Coordinates of C-alpha atoms and ligand atoms in Angstrom, one line a residue:
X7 CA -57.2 35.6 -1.1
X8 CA -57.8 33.2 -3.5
X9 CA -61.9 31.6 -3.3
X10 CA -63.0 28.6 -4.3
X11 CA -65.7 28.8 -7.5
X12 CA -68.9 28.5 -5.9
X13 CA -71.9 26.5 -8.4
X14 CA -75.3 27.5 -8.0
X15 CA -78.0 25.2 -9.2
X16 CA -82.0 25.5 -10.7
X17 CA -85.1 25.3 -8.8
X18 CA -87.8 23.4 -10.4
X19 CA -90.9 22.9 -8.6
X20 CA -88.4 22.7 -4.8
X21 CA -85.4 20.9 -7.2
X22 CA -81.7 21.9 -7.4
X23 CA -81.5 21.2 -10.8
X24 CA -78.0 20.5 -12.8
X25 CA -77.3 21.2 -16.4
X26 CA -74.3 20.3 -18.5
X27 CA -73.6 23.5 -19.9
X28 CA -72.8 26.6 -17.4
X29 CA -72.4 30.1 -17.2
X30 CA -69.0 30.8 -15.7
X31 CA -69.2 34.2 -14.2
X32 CA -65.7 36.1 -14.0
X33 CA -64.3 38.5 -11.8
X34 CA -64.8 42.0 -13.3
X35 CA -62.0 43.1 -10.7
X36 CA -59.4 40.1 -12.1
X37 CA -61.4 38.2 -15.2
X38 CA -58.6 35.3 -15.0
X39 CA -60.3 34.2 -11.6
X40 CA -63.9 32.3 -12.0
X41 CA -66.3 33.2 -9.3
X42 CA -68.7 30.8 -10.1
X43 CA -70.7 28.6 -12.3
X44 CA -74.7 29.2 -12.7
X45 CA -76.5 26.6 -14.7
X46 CA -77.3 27.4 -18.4
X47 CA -80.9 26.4 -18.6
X48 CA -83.2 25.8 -21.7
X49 CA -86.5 26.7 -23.3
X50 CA -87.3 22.8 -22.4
X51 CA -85.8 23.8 -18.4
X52 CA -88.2 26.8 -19.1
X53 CA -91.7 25.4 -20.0
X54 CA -91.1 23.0 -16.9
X55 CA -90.2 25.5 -14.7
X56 CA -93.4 27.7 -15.5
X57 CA -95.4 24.2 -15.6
X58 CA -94.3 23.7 -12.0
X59 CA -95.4 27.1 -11.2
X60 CA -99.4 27.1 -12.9
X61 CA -99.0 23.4 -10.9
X62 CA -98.3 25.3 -7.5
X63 CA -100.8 27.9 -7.9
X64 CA -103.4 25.9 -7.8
X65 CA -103.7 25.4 -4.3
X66 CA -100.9 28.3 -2.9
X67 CA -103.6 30.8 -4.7
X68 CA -105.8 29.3 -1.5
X69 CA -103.4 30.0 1.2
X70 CA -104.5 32.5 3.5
X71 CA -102.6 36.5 3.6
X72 CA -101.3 35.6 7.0
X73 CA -99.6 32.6 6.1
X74 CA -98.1 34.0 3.1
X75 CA -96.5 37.2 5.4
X76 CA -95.0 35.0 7.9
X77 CA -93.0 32.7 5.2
X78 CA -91.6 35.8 3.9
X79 CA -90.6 37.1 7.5
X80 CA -89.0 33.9 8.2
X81 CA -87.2 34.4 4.6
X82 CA -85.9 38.1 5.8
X83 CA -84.7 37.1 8.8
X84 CA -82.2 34.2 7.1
X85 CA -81.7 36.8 4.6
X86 CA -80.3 39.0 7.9
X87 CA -78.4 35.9 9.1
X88 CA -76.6 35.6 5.8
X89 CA -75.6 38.6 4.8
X90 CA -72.4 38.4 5.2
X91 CA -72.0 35.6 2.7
X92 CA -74.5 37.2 -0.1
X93 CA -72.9 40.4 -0.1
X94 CA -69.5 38.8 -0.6
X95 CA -70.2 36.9 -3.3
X96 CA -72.3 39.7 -5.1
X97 CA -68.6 42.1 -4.9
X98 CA -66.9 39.3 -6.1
X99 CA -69.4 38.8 -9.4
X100 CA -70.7 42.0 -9.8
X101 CA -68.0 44.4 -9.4
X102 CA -69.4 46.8 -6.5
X103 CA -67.5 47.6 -3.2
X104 CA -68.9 45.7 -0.2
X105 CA -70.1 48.7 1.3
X106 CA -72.7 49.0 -1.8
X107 CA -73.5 45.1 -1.7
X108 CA -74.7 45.7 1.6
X109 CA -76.6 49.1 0.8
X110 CA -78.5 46.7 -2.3
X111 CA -79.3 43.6 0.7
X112 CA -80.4 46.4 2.8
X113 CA -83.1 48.1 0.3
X114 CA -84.0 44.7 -1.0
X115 CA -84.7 43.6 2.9
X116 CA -86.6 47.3 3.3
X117 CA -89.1 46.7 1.1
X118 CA -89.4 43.0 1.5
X119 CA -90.6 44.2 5.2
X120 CA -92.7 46.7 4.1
X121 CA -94.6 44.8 1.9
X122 CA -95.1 42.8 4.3
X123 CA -95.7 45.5 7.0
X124 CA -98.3 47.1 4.1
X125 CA -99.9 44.0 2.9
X126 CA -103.0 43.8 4.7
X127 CA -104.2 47.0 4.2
X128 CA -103.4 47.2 0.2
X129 CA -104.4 43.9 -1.1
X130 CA -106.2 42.2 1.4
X131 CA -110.1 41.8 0.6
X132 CA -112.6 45.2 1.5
X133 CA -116.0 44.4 2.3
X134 CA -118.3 48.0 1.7
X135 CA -121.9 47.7 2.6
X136 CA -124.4 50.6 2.2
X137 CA -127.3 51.9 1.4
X138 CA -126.9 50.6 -2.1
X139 CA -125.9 46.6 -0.8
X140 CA -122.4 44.9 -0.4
X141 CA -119.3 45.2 -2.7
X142 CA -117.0 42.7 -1.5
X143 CA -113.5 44.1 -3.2
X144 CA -111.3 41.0 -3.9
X145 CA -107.7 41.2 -4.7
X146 CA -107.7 38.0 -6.9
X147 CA -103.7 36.7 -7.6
X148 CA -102.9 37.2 -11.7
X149 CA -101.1 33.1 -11.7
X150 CA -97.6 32.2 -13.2
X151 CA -95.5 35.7 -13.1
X152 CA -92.3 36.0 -14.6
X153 CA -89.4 37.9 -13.0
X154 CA -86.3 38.7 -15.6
X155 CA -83.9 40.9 -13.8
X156 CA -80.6 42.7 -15.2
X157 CA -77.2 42.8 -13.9
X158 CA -76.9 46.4 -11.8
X159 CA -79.0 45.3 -8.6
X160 CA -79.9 41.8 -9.0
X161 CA -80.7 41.1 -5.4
X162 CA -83.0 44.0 -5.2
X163 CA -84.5 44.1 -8.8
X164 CA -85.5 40.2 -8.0
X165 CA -86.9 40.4 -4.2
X166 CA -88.6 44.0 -5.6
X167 CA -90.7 41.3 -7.6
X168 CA -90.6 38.0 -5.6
X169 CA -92.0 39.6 -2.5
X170 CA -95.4 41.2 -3.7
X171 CA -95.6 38.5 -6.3
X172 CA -96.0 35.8 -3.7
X173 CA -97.6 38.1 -1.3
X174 CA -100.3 38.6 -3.4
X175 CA -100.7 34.3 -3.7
X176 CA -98.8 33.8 -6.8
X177 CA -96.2 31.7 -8.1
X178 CA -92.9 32.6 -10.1
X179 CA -90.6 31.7 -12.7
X180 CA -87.2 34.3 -11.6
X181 CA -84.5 34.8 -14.5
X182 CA -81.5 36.8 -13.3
X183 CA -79.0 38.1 -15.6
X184 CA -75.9 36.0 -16.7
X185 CA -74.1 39.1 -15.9
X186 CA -74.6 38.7 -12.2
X187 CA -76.4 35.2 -11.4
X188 CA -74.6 34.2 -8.4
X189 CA -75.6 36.0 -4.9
X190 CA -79.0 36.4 -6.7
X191 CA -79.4 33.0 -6.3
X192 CA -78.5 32.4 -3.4
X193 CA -80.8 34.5 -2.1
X194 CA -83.7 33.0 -4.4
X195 CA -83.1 29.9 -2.8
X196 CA -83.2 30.9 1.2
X197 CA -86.8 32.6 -0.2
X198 CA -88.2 29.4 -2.3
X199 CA -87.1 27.3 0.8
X200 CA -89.6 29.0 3.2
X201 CA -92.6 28.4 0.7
X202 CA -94.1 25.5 -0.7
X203 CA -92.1 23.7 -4.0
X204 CA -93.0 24.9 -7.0
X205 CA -94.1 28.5 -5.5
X206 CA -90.7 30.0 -6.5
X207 CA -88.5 28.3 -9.3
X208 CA -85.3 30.0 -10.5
X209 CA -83.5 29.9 -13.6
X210 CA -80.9 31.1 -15.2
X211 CA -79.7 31.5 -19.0
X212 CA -79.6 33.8 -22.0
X213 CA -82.5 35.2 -24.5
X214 CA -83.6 32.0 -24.9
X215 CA -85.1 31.5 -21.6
X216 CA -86.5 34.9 -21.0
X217 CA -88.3 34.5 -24.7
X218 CA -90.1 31.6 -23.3
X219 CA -90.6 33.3 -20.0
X220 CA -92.5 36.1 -22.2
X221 CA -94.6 34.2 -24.4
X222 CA -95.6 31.1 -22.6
X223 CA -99.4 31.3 -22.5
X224 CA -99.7 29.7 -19.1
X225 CA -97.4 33.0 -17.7
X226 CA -100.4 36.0 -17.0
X227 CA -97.9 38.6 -15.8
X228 CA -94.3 39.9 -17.0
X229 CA -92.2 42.2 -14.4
X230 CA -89.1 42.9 -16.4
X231 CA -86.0 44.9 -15.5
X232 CA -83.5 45.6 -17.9
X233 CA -82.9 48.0 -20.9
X234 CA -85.3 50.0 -23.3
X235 CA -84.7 47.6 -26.2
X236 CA -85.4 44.2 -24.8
X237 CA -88.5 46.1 -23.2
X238 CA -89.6 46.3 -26.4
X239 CA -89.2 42.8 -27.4
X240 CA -90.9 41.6 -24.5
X241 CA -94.1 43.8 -25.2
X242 CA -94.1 41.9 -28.6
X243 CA -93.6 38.7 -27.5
X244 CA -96.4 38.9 -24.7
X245 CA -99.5 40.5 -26.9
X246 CA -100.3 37.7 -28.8
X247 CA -101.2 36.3 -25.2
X248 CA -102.5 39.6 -23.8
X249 CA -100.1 39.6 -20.5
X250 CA -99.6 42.2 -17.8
X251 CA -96.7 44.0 -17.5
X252 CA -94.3 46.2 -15.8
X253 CA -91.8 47.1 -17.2
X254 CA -88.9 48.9 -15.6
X255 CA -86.3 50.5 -18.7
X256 CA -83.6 52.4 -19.2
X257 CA -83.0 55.6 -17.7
X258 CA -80.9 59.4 -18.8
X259 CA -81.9 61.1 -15.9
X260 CA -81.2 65.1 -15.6
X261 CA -79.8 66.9 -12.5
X262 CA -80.7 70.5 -13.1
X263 CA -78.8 72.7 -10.7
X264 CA -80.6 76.1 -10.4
X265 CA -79.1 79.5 -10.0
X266 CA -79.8 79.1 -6.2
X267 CA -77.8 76.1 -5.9
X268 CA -74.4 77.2 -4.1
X269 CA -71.4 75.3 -5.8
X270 CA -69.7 76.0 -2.4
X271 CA -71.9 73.7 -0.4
X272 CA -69.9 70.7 0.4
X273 CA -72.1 68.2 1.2
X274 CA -74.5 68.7 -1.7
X275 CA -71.8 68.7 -4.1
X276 CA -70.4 65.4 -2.3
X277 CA -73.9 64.3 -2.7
X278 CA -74.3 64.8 -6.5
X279 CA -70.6 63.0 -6.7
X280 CA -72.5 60.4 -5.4
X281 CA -75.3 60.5 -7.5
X282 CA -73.0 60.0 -10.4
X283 CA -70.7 57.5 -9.6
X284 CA -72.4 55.2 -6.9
X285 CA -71.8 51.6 -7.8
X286 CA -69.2 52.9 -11.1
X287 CA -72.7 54.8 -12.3
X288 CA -74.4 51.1 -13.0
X289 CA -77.8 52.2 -11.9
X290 CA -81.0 53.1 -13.9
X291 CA -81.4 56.0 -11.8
X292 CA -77.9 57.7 -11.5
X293 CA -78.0 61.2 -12.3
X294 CA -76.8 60.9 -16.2
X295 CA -76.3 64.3 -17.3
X296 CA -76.1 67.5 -15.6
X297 CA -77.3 71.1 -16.5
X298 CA -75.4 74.3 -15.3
X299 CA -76.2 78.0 -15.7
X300 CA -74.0 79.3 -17.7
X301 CA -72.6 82.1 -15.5
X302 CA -72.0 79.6 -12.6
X303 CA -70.0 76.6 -14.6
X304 CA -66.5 77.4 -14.5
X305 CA -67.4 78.1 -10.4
X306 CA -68.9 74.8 -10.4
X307 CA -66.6 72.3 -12.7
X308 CA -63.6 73.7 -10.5
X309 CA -65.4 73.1 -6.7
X310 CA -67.4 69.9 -8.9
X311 CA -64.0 68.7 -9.5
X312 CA -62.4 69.0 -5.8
X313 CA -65.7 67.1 -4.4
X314 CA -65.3 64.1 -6.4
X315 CA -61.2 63.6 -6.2
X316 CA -62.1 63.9 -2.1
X317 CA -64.7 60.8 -3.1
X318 CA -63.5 58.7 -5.7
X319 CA -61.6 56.6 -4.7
X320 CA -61.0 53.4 -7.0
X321 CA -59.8 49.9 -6.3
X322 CA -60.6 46.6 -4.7
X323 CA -64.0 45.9 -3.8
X324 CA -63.4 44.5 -0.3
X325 CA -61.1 47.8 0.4
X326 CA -63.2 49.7 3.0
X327 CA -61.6 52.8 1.4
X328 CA -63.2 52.1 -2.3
X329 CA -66.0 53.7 -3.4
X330 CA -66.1 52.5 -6.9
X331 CA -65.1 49.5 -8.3
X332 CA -64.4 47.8 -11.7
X333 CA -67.2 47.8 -13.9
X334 CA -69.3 44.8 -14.5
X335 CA -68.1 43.8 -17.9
X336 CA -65.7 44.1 -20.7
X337 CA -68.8 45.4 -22.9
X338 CA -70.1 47.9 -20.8
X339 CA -66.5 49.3 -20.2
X340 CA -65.8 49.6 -23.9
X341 CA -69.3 50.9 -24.5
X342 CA -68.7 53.9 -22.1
X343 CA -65.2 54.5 -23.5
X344 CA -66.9 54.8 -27.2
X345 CA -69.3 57.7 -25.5
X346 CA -66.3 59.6 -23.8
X347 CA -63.8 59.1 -26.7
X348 CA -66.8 60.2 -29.3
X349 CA -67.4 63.7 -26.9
X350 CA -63.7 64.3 -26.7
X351 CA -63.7 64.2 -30.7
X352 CA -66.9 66.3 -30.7
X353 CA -64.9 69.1 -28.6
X354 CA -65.4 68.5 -25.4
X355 CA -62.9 68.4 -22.4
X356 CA -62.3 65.1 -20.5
X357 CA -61.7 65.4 -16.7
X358 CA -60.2 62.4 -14.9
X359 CA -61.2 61.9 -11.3
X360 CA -60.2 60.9 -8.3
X361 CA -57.3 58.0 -7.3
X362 CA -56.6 54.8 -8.5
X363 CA -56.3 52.9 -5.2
X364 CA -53.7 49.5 -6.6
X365 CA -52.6 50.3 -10.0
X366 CA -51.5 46.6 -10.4
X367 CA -55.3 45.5 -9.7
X368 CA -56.4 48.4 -12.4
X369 CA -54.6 47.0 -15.3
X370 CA -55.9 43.6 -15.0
X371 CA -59.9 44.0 -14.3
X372 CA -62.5 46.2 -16.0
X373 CA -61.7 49.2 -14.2
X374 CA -62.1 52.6 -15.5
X375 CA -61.2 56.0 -14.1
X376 CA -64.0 58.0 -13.5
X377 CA -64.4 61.2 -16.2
X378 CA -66.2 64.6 -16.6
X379 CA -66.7 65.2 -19.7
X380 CA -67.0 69.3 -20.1
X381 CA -68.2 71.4 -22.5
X382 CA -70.8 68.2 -23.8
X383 CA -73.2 69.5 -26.0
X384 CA -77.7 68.3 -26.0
X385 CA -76.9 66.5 -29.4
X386 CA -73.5 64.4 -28.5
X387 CA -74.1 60.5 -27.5
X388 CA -72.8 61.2 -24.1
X389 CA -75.8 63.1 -23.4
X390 CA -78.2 61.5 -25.6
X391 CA -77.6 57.8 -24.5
X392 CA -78.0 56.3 -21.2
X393 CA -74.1 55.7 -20.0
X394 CA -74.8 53.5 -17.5
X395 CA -71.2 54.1 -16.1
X396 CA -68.4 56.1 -14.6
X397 CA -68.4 59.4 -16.7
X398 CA -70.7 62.4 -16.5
X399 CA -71.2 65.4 -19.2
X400 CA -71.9 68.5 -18.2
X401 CA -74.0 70.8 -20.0
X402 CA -74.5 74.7 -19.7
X403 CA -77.7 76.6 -20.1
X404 CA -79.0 80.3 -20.1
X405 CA -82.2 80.1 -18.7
X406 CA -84.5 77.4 -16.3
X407 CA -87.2 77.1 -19.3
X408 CA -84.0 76.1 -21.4
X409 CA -82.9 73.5 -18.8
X410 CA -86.8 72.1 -18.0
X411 CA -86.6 71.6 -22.1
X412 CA -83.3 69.9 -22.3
X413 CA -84.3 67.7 -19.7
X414 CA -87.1 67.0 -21.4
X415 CA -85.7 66.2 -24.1
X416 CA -85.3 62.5 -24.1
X417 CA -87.1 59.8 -25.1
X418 CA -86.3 58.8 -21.1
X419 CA -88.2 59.3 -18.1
X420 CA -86.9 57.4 -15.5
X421 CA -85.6 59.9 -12.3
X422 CA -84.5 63.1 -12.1
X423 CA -83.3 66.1 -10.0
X424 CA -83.2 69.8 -9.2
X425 CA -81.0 71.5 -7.0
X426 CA -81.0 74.6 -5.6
X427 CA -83.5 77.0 -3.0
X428 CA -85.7 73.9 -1.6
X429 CA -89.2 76.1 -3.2
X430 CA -87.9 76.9 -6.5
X431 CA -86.5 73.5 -7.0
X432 CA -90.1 72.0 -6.0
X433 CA -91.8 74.3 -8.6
X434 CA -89.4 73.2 -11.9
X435 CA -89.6 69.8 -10.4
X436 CA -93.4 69.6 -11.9
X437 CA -92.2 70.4 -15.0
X438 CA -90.1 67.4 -15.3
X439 CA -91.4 64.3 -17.6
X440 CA -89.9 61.7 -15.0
X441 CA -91.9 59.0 -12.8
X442 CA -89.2 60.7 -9.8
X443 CA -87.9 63.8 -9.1
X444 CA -85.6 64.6 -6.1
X445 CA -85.0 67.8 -4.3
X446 CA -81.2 68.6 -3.9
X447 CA -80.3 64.9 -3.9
X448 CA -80.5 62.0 -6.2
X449 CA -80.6 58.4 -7.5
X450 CA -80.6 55.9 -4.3
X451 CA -80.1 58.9 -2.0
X452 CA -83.7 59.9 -2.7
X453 CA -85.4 56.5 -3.3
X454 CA -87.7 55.7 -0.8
X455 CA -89.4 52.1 -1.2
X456 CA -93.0 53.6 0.5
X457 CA -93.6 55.1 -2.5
X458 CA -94.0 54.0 -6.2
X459 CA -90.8 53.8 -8.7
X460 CA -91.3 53.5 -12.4
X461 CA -90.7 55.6 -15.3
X462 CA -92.5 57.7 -18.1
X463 CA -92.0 57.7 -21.5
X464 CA -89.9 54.7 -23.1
X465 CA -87.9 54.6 -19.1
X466 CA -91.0 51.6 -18.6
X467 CA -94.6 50.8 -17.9
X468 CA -96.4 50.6 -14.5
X469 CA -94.7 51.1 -11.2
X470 CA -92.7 49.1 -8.5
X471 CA -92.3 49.6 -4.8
X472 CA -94.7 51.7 -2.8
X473 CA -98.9 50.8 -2.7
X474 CA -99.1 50.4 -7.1
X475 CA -95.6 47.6 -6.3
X476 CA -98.1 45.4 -4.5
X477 CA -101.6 46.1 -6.2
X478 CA -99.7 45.4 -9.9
X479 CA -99.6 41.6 -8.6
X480 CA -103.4 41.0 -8.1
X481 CA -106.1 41.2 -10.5
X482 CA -109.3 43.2 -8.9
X483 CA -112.1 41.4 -8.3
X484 CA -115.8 42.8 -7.5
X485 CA -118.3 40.9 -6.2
X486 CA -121.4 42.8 -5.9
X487 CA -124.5 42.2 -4.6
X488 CA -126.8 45.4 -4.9
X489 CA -129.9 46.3 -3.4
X490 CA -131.2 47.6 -6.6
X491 CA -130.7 44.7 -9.1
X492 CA -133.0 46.1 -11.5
X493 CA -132.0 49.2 -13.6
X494 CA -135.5 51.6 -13.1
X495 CA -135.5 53.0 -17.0
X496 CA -134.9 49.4 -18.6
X497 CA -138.9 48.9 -19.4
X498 CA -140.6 45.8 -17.9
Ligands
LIG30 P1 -80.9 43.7 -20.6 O1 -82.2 44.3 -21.1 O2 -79.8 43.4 -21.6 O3 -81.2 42.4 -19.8 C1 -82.1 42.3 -18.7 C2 -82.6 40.9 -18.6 O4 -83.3 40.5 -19.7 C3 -81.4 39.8 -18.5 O5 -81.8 38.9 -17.5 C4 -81.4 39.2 -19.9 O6 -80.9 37.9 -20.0 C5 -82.9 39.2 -20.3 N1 -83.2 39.2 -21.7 C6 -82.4 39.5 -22.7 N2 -83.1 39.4 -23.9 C7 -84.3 39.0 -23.6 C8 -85.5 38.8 -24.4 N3 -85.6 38.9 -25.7 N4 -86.6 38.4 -23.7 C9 -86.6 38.3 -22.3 N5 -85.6 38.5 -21.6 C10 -84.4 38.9 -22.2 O7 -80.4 44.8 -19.5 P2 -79.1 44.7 -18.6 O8 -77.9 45.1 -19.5 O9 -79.0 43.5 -17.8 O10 -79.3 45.9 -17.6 C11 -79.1 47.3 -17.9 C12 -80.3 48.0 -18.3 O11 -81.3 47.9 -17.3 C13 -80.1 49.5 -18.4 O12 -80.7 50.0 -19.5 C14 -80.8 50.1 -17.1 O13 -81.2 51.4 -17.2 C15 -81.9 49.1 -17.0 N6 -82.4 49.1 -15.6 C16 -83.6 49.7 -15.4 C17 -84.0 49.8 -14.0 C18 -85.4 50.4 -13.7 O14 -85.9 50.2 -12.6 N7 -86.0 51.2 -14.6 C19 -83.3 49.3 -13.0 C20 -82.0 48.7 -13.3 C21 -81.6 48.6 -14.6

């Protein structure tokens, strides 16, 4: 079915705002047809857009916790009503099968409500009185915060930003990625409508804008999304101005499979299929790189193997029987190639999986077969650099200290997982250097947006989601009045 290319616009301070050059965004699954056109803004679209937003906080820093909730319940419920349309458009730009647009609405709505169902009790004010006088606890708003989001999950790596930011009474400048700028949008827009202008502005663009959005001294706070390098720039760009930050990086997260983990067992080998190749393996926190005893891997590449051809299945987008779709761009694609092709000349074996679904459709977008790459070794790219796509390596080991050190060894930190006898798994999980660890599951599987999601090491600073995914929007703010205002061994 042929669509029409839809335009979305900026918001400035409750404007749709125009601009003469665009972004044209491409269908990963057939590039030759244009999904849409976002605007390519400017550093001058920029510093208006975060001058609307200091404007804004002004008096939305005033409004009262209540208010704020029940604007962004109102938001959630159009959300609800337009599904159907945002996850749509995000398949079409973005590459992911419907089924998965819908999975990223649904988190994104999860923890939109949960914030909201949490609010009170985590940020709002805490009067203590005692024997010692009154602390009045105050959870102050930081100002002008600036959301830059990447292309994987735009919908839910924005609203994981937008909804404590303006929970917590402040405004925001949101940058999604060119990458995947449409649905976001859309989405950004039902949001902004439901507050007051200027409370939410949106733009999009390259570097450009997202360099002003780091260094503008009226912007207090940066929550950031994307890879480890740009993370770096950003921390540059916001010290001379002393900003906050969170910073959520790049991710090469291990799935160690213990001695006790049973190759035979179906589901969880269906489950770590998943955990590869969800969304073609575009998330931060797939599982990147898996570790086998040695004496079980033949047992396990073989049943490994039979698991994901039952799963993969590759294709259309808006075929209910995909699972994976193309990847997101041309880049990417040729990127993970380099990492396969580079193990295969390194020694190792390459496994293709599953079933092309239309090999017509195949040729012509950014689709790639998904491959295990066997017989990887610690040192080769594939397992050293974060994929971010459809191919796995697997590496062997001799013994669980060896596999809690090759985990280890990364300059990540981002997720990780061990599989096996539920106990065992729970002990070697403390040994991990991640911000996660699941337990005989991973990536999405195991997310759960009660509690906080960040990484260690160069995988980010700070945490999202859960109570710290709130409290990283509001300055505290004591106000104490003590009995005692004089300090006894000061002498009169
Ligand atoms: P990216 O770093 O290239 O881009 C992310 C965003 O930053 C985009 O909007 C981009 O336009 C903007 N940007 C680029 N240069 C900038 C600069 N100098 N200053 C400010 N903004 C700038 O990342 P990507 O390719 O869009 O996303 C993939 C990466 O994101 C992967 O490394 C992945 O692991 C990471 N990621 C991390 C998490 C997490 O929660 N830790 C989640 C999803 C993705």
């Amino acid at each position: 079915m042929v669509h029409e290319p839809v335009t979305v616009h900026a918001l400035i301070n409750g404007e749709k705002v125009d601009t003469k050059d665009k972004i044209t965004r491409e269908n990963p699954s057939n590039p030759s047809e244009i999904v849409g056109y976002a605007p390519l803004n400017t550093k001058e679209d920029t510093v208006r857009a975060i001058d609307a937003a200091d404007e804004a906080f002004k008096t939305w820093r005033n409004s009262s916790l209540e208010e704020r909730i029940e604007r962004m319940q109102r938001a959630i419920k159009r959300l609800q009503d337009s599904q159907k349309e945002i996850t749509e458009l995000l398949s079409r730009e973005h590459g992911k099968p419907v089924y998965d647009s819908e999975g990223e609405l649904y988190v994104s709505i999860a923890w939109m409500e949960h914030a909201c169902k949490t609010a009170k009790d985590v940020i709002g004010d805490d009067v203590r009185e005692d024997e010692n006088g009154t602390t009045i606890i105050r959870h102050d708003p930081i100002g002008v915060v600036s959301a830059i989001a990447p292309w994987n999950y735009p919908i839910s790596l924005s609203t994981i930003k937008v909804a404590p930011a303006l929970l917590a009474g402040n405004t925001i400048v949101v940058k999604p990625s060119p990458l995947a700028p449409l649905a976001v949008t859309m989405v950004l827009d039902i949001i902004a409508e439901e507050f007051p202008p200027g409370v939410v502005n949106v733009l999009n663009g390259e570097a450009d804008v997202g360099i002003e959005l780091t260094s503008n001294p009226k912007v207090m706070k940066i929550a950031f999304t994307g890879g480890t390098e740009t993370g770096r720039k950003i921390m540059e760009a916001a010290a001379p101005t002393v900003k906050e930050l969170t910073l959520e990086l790049g991710g090469n997260d291990p799935a160690i499979m213990l001695p006790s983990f049973d190759p035979n067992d179906e589901k969880a080998m269906r489950r770590l299929v998943v955990s590869n190749f969800l969304t073609a393996g575009e998330i931060c926190m797939i599982a990147k790189r898996i570790y086998v005893p040695r004496s079980m891997h033949d047992q396990f590449v073989e049943k490994y193997i039979e698991a994901a051809n039952k799963w993969v299945r590759v294709g259309d987008p808006f075929n209910r029987d995909v699972t994976l779709g193309p990847v997101n761009n041309k880049k990417q694609k040729d990127y993970v190639q380099e990492l396969v092709d580079d193990a295969q000349a390194n020694g190792a074996e390459i496994h293709t999986l599953g079933e092309i679904l239309d090999p017509e459709l195949f040729e012509k977008g950014y689709f790639m077969q998904p491959t295990l790459v066997v017989g990887a070794k610690q040192e080769d790219r594939i397992v050293k650099e974060e994929q971010f796509g459809p191919t796995v390596p697997i590496v062997a080991y001799d013994d669980v200290d060896e596999a809690v050190h090759l985990a280890n060894d990364s300059i990540f930190g981002l997720t990780s997982s061990v599989w096996g006898d539920d106990q065992e798994a729970i002990e070697v999980a403390a040994r991990i250097e991640a911000g996660t660890t699941m337990i005989n599951t991973a990536a999405i599987q195991g997310l759960d947006v009660r509690y906080e999601f960040g990484g260690v090491k160069q995988s980010g600073v700070g945490r999202e989601y859960g109570e710290q995914g709130l409290k990283s929007y509001v300055n505290i703010h004591i106000i104490n009045n003590p009995n005692m205002k004089d300090l006894p061994h000061i002498p009169e």
